[in-house]
mmCIF file of C-alpha atoms and ligand atoms in Angstrom:
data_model
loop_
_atom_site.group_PDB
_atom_site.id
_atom_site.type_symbol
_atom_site.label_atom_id
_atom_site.label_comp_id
_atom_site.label_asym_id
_atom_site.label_seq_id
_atom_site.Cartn_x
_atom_site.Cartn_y
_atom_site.Cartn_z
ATOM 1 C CA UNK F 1 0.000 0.000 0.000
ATOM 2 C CA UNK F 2 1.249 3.629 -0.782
ATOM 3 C CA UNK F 3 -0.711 6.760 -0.852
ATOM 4 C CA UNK F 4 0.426 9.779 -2.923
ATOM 5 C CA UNK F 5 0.687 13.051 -2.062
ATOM 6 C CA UNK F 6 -2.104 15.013 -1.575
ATOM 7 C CA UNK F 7 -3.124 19.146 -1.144
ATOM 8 C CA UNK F 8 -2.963 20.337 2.013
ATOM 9 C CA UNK F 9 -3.566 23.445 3.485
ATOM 10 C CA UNK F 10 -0.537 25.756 3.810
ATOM 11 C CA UNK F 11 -1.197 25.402 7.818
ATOM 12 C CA UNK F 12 -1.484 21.664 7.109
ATOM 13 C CA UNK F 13 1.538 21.576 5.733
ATOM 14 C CA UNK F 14 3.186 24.337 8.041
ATOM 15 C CA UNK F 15 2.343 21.935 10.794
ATOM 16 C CA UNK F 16 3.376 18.214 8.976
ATOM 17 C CA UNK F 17 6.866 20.010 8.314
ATOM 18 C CA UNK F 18 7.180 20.673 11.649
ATOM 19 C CA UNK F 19 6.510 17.309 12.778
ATOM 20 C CA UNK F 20 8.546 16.351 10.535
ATOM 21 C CA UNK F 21 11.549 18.022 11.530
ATOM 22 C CA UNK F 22 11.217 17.268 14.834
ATOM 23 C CA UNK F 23 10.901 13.363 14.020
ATOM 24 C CA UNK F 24 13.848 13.639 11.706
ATOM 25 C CA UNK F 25 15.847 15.137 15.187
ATOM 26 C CA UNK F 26 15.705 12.290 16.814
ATOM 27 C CA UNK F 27 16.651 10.078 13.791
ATOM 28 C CA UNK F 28 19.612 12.090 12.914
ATOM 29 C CA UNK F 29 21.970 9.126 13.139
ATOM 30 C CA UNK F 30 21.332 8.236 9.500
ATOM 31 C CA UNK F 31 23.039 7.574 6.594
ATOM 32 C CA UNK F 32 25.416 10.537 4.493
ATOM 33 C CA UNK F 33 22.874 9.759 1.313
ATOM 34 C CA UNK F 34 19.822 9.850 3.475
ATOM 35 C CA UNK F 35 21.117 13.223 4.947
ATOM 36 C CA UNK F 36 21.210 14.624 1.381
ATOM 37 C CA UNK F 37 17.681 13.211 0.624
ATOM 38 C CA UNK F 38 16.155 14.785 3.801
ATOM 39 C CA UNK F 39 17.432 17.888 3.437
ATOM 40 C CA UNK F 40 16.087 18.534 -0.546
ATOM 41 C CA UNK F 41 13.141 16.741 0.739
ATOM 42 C CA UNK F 42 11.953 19.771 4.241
ATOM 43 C CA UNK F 43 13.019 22.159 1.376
ATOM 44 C CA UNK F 44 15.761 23.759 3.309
ATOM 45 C CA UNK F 45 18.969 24.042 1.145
ATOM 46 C CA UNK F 46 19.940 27.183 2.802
ATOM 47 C CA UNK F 47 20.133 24.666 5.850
ATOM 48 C CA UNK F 48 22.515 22.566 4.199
ATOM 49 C CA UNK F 49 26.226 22.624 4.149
ATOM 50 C CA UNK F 50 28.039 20.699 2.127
ATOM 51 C CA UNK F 51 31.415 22.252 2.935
ATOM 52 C CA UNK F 52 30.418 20.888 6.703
ATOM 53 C CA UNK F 53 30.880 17.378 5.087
ATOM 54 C CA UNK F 54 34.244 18.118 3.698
ATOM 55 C CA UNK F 55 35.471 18.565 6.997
ATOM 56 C CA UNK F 56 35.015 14.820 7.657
ATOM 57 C CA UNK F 57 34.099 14.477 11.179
ATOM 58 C CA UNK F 58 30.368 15.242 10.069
ATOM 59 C CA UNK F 59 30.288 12.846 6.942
ATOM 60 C CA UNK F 60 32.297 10.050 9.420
ATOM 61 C CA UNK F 61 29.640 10.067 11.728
ATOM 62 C CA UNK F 62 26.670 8.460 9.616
ATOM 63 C CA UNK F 63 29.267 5.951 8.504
ATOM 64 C CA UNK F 64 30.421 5.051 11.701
ATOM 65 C CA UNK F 65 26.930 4.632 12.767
ATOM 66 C CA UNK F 66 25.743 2.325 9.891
ATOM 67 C CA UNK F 67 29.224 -0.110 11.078
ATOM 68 C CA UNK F 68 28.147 -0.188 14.245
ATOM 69 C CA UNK F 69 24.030 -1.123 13.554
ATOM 70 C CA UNK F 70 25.678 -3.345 10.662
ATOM 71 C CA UNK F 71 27.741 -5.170 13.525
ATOM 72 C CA UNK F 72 24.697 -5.572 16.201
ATOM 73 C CA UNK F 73 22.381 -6.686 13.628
ATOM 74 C CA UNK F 74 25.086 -9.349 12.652
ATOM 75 C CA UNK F 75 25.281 -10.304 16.114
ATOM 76 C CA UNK F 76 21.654 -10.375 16.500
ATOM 77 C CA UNK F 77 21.541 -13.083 13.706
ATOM 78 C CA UNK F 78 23.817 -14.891 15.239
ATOM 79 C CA UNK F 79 22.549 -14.722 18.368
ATOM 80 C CA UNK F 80 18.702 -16.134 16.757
ATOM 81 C CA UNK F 81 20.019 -18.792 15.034
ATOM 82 C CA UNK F 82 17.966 -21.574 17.320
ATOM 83 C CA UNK F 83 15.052 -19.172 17.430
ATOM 84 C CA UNK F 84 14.927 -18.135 13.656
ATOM 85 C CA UNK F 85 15.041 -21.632 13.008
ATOM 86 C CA UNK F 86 11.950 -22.491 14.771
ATOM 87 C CA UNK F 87 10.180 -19.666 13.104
ATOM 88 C CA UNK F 88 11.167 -20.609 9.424
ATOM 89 C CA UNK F 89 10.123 -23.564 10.198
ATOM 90 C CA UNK F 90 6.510 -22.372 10.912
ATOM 91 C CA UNK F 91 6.668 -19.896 8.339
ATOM 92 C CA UNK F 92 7.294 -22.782 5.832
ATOM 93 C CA UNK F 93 4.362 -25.054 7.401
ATOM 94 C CA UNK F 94 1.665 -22.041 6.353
ATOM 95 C CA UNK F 95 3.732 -21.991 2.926
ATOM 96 C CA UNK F 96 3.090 -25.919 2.639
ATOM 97 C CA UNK F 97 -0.639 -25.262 3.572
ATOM 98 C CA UNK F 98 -2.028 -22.339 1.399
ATOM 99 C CA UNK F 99 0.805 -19.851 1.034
ATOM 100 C CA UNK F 100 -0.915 -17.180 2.640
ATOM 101 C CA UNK F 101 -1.736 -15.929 5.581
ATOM 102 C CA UNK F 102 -4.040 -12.865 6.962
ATOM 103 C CA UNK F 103 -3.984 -13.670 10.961
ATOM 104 C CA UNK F 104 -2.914 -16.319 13.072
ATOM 105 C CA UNK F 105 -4.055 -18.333 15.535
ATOM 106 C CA UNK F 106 -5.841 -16.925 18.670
ATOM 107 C CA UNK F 107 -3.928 -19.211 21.069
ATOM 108 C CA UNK F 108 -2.105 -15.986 22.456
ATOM 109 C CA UNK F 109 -2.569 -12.219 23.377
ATOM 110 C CA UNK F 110 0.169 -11.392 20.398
ATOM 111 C CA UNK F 111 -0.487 -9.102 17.688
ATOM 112 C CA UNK F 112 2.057 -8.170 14.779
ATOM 113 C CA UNK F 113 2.683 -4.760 13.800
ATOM 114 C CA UNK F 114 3.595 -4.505 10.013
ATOM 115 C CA UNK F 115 5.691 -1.511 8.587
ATOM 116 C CA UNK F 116 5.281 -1.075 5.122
ATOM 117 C CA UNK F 117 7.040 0.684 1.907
ATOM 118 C CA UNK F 118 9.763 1.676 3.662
ATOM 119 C CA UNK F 119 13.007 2.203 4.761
ATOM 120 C CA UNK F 120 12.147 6.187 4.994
ATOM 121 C CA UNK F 121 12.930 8.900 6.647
ATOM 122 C CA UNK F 122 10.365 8.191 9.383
ATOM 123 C CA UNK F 123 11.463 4.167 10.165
ATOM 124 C CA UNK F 124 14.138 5.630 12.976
ATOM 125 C CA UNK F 125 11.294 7.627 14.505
ATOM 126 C CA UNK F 126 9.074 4.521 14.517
ATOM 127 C CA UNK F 127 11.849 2.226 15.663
ATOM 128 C CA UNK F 128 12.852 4.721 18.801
ATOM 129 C CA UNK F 129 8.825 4.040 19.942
ATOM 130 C CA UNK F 130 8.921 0.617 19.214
ATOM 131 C CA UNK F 131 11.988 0.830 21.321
ATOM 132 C CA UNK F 132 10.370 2.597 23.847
ATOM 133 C CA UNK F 133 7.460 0.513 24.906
ATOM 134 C CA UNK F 134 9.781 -3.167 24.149
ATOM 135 C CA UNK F 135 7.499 -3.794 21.010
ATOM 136 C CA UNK F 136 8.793 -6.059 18.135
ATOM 137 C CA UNK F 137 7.451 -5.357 14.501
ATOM 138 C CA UNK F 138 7.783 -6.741 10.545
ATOM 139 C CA UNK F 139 8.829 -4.196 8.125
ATOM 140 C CA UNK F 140 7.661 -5.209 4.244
ATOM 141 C CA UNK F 141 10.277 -3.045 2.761
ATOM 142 C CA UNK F 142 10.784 -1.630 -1.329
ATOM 143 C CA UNK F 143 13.877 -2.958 -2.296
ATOM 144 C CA UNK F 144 14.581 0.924 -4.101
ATOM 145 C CA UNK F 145 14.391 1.919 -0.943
ATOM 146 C CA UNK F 146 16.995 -0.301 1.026
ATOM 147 C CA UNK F 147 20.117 1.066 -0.853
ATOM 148 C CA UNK F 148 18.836 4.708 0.264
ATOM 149 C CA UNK F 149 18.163 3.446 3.717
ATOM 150 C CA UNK F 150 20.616 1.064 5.040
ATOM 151 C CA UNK F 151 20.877 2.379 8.592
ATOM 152 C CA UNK F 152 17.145 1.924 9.547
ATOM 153 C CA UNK F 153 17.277 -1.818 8.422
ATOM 154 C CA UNK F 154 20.297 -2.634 9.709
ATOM 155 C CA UNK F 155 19.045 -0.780 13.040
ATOM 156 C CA UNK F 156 15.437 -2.908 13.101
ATOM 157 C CA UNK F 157 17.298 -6.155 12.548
ATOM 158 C CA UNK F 158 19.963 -5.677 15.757
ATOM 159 C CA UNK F 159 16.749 -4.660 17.624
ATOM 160 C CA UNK F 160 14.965 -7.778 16.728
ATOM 161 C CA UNK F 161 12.718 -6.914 13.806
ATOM 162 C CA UNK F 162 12.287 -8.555 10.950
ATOM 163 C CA UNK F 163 12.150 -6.972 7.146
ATOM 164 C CA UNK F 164 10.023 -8.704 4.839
ATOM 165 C CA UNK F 165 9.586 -8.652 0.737
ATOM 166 C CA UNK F 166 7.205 -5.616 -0.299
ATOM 167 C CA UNK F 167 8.838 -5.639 -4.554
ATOM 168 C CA UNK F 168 11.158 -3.824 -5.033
ATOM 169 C CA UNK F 169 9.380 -0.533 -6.741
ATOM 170 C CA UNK F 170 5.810 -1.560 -5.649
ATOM 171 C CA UNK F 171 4.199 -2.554 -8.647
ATOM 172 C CA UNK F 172 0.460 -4.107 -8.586
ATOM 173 C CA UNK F 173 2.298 -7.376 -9.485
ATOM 174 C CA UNK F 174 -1.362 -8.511 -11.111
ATOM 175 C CA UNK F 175 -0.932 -6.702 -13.738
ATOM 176 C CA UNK F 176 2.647 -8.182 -14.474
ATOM 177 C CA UNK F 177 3.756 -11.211 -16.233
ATOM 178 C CA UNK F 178 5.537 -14.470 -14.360
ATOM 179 C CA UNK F 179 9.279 -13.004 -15.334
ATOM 180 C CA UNK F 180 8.464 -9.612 -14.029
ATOM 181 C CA UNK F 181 7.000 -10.598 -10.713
ATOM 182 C CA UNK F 182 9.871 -12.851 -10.166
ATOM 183 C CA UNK F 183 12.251 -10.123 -10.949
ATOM 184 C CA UNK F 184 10.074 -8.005 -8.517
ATOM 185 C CA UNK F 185 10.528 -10.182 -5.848
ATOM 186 C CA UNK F 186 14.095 -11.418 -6.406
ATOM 187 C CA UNK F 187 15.675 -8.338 -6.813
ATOM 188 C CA UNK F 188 13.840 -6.686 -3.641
ATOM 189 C CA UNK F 189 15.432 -9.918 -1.817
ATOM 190 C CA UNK F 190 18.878 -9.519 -3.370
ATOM 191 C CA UNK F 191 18.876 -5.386 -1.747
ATOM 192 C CA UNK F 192 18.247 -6.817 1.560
ATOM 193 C CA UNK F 193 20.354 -9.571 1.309
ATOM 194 C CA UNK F 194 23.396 -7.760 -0.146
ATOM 195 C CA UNK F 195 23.129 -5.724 3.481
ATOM 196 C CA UNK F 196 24.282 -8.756 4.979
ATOM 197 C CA UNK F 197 20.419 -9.497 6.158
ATOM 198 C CA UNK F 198 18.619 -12.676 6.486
ATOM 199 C CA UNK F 199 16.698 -12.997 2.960
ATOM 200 C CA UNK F 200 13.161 -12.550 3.215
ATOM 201 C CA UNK F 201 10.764 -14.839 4.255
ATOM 202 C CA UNK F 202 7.922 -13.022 4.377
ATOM 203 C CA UNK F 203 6.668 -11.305 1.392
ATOM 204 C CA UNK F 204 3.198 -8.732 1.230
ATOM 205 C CA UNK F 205 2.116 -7.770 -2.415
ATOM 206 C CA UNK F 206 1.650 -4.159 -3.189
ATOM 207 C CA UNK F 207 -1.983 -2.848 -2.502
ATOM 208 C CA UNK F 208 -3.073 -5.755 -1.158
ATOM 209 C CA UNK F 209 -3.156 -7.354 -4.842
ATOM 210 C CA UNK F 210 -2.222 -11.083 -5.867
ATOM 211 C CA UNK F 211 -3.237 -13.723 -8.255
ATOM 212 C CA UNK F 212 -2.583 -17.522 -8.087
ATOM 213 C CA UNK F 213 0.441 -17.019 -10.120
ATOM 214 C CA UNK F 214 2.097 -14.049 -7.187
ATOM 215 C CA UNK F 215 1.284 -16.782 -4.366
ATOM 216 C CA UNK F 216 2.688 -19.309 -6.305
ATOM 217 C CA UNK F 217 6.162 -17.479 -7.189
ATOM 218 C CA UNK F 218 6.315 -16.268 -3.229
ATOM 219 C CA UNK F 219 5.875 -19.829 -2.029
ATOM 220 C CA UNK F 220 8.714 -20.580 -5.118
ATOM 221 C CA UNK F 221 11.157 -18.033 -3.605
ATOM 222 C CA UNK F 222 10.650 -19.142 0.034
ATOM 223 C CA UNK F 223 8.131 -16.919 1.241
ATOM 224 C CA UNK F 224 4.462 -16.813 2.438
ATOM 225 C CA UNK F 225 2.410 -14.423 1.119
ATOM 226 C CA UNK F 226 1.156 -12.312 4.525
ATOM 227 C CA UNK F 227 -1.568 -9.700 4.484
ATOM 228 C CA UNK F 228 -3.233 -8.408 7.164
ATOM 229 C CA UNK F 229 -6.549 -8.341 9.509
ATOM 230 C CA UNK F 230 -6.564 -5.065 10.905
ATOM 231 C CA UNK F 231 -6.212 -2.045 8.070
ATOM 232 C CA UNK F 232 -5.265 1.296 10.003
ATOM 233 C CA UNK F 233 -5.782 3.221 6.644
ATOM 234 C CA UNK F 234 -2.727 5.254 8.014
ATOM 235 C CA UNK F 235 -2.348 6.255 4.610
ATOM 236 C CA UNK F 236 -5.118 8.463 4.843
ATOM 237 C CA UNK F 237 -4.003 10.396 7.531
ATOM 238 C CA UNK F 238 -6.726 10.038 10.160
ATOM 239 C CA UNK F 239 -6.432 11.708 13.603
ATOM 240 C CA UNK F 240 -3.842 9.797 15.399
ATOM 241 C CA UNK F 241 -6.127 9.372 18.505
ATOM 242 C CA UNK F 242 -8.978 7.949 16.288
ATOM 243 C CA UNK F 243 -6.695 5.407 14.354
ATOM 244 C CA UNK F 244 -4.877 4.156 17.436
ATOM 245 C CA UNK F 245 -8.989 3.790 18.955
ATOM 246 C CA UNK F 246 -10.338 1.595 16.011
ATOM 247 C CA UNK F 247 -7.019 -0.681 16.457
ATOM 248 C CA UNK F 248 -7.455 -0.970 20.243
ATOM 249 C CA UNK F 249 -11.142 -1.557 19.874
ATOM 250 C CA UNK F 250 -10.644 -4.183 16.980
ATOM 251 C CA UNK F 251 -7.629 -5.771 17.740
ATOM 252 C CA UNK F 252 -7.762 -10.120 18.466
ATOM 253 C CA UNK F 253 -5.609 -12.398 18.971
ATOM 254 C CA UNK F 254 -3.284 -13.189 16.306
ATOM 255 C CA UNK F 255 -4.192 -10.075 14.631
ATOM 256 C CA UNK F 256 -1.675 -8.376 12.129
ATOM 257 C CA UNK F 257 -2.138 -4.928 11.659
ATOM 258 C CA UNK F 258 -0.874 -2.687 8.677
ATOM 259 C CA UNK F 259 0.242 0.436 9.186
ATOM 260 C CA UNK F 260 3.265 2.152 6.671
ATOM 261 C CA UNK F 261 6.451 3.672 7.235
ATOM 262 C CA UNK F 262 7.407 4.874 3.915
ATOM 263 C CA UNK F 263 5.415 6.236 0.645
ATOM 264 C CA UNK F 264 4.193 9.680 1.891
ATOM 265 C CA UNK F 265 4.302 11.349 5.310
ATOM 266 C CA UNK F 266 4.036 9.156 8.118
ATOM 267 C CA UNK F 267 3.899 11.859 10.848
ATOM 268 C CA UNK F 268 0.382 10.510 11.547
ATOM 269 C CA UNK F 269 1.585 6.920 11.643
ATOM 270 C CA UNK F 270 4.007 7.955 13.833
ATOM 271 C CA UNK F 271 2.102 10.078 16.294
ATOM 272 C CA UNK F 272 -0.546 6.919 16.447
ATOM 273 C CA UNK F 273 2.301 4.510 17.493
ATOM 274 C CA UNK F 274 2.373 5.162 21.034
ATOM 275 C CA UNK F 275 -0.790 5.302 21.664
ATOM 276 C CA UNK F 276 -1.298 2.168 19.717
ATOM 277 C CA UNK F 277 1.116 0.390 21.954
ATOM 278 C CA UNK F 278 -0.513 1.652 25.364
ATOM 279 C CA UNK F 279 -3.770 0.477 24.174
ATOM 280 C CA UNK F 280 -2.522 -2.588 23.051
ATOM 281 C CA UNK F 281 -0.238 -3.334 25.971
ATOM 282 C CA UNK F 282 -3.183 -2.160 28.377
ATOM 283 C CA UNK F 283 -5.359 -5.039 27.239
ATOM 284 C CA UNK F 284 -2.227 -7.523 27.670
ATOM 285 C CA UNK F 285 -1.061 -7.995 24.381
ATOM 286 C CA UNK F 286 2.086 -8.883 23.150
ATOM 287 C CA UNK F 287 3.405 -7.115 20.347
ATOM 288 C CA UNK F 288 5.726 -9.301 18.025
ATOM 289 C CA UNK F 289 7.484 -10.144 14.483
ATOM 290 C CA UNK F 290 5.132 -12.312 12.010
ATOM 291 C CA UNK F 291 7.460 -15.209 12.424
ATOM 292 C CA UNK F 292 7.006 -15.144 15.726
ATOM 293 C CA UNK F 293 3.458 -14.693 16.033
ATOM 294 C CA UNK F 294 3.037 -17.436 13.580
ATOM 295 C CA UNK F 295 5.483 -20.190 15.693
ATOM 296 C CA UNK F 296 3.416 -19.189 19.067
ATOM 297 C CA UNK F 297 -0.108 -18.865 17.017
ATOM 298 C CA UNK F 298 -0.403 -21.442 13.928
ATOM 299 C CA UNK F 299 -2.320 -20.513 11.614
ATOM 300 C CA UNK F 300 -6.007 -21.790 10.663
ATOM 301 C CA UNK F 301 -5.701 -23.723 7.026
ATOM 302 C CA UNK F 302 -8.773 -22.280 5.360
ATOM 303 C CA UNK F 303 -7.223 -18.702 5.644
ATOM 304 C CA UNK F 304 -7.219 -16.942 1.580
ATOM 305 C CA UNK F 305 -8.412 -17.783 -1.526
ATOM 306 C CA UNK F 306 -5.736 -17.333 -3.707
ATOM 307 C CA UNK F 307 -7.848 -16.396 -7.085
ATOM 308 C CA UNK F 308 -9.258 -13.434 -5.242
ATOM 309 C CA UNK F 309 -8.009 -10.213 -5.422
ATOM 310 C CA UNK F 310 -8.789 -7.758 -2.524
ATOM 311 C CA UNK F 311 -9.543 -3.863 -3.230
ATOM 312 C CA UNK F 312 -7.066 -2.430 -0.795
HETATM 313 NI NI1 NI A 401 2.551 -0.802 -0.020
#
């Protein structure tokens, strides 16, 4: 799912760049290339130094950063080996059933908080509250986006997320023949993988739209097909109070909820979040990765019919 940008009133907008600018404060650890993007993207060149970057200690400091996430997140694999293990295994039992999934089992109070169309600008925000109230989350990334992004992914991996297949340039892969939605798949999982991350296992089609043949070319690449049960319509840009209500007053167990962190400006997605987790945490759920919410929650069989193709 994406969402394009819409008008806005100038106040709108006076008030989104603010928000903005403050989220982008507290993810100023990122990338030299990101900090480039950002700053031609709040439309403050005068802002911008270059020359600062010359002087190297500025233009080290991203760098040093993304060795050092690069290095946890390694260690964090490591670490999971046992654990990821048990998960992949699950994940490939709903793969061997019908390929897709669009909630688990109600066994457990666990939820799963899905990210997608990022890495953006606003995934370091959204990582520092997922952070913040011990929450674990699946991020269906665009591979286009990965090479701008490296430090967020590396970042959600050492803190125990997990990044999933989203294509890479978000294509409604109906519309595509077999070699292109192969190549939209692959090459998404060759971005994440050339990061030194785990390749995805987990892959959610663009708008919500598949076919037989995208199911079947997931389930050929290693991956199960994973939609969702609760839609925040983030996109849309609801009051934060009112979208993090209709979760909290929806949510099951076993319920995966889609939210996005990339495509358009997530300052609504990211004022939600907190409030989202209270909620949640209030009435005693759990909030964990896909894989894990499938290896605690199996899955019904029935779940999708592939031939169908949702409106979402
Ligand atoms: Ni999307």
């Amino acid at each position: 799912m994406r969402d394009f940008d819409d008008k806005q009133s100038v106040s709108t907008a006076d008030h989104h760049r603010r928000r903005r600018l403050v989220a982008l404060g507290s993810a100023c650890v990122v990338a030299l290339g990101t900090l480039v993007i950002v700053a031609v993207s709040v439309g403050s060149p005068g802002k911008w130094n270059p020359q600062q970057l010359e002087q190297g200690a500025i233009a080290e400091k991203p760098k040093m950063e993304l060795a050092l996430q690069a290095k946890a997140a390694a260690l964090v694999i490591a670490k999971r080996k046992a654990q990821t293990k048990l998960e992949n295994a699950a994940i490939d039992q709903a793969i061997q059933q019908s390929g897709i999934v669009s909630q688990a089992g109600m066994e457990n109070k666990e939820v799963a908080l899905t990210f997608d169309d990022g890495p953006s600008e606003y995934t370091g925000a959204i990582l520092d509250t997922l952070k913040k109230y011990d929450a674990d989350a699946t991020f269906f990334t665009l591979g286009n986006q990965v090479g701008l992004y490296p430090l967020p992914m590396q970042r959600a991996v050492a803190e125990g997320h997990v990044v999933g297949n989203h294509t890479w340039d978000h294509q409604d892969l109906t519309r595509l023949g077999p070699k292109d939605i192969r190549t939209e798949m692959s090459q998404q999982a060759g971005a994440v993988t050339g990061k030194a991350l785990p390749a995805p296992k987990l892959f959610r089609p663009p708008y919500g739209a598949y076919n037989a043949a995208v199911v079947a070319e997931a389930r050929k690449q290693g991956m199960l097909t994973v939609l969702w049960s609760i839609d925040t319509n983030d996109y849309t840009r609801p009051a934060p109070a009112a979208m993090a209500q209709q979760v909290i007053d929806t949510v099951q167990p076993g319920a995966i909820i889609l939210m996005h962190d990339g495509g358009g400006d997530r300052t609504t997605t990211s004022a939600a979040l907190p409030m989202i987790l209270k909620g949640l945490e209030k009435k005693g759920y759990k909030m964990v990765t896909v894989p894990q919410l499938l290896l605690d929650n199996p899955p019904a069989v029935e779940q999708q019919d592939v031939n169908r193709t949702p409106v979402a």
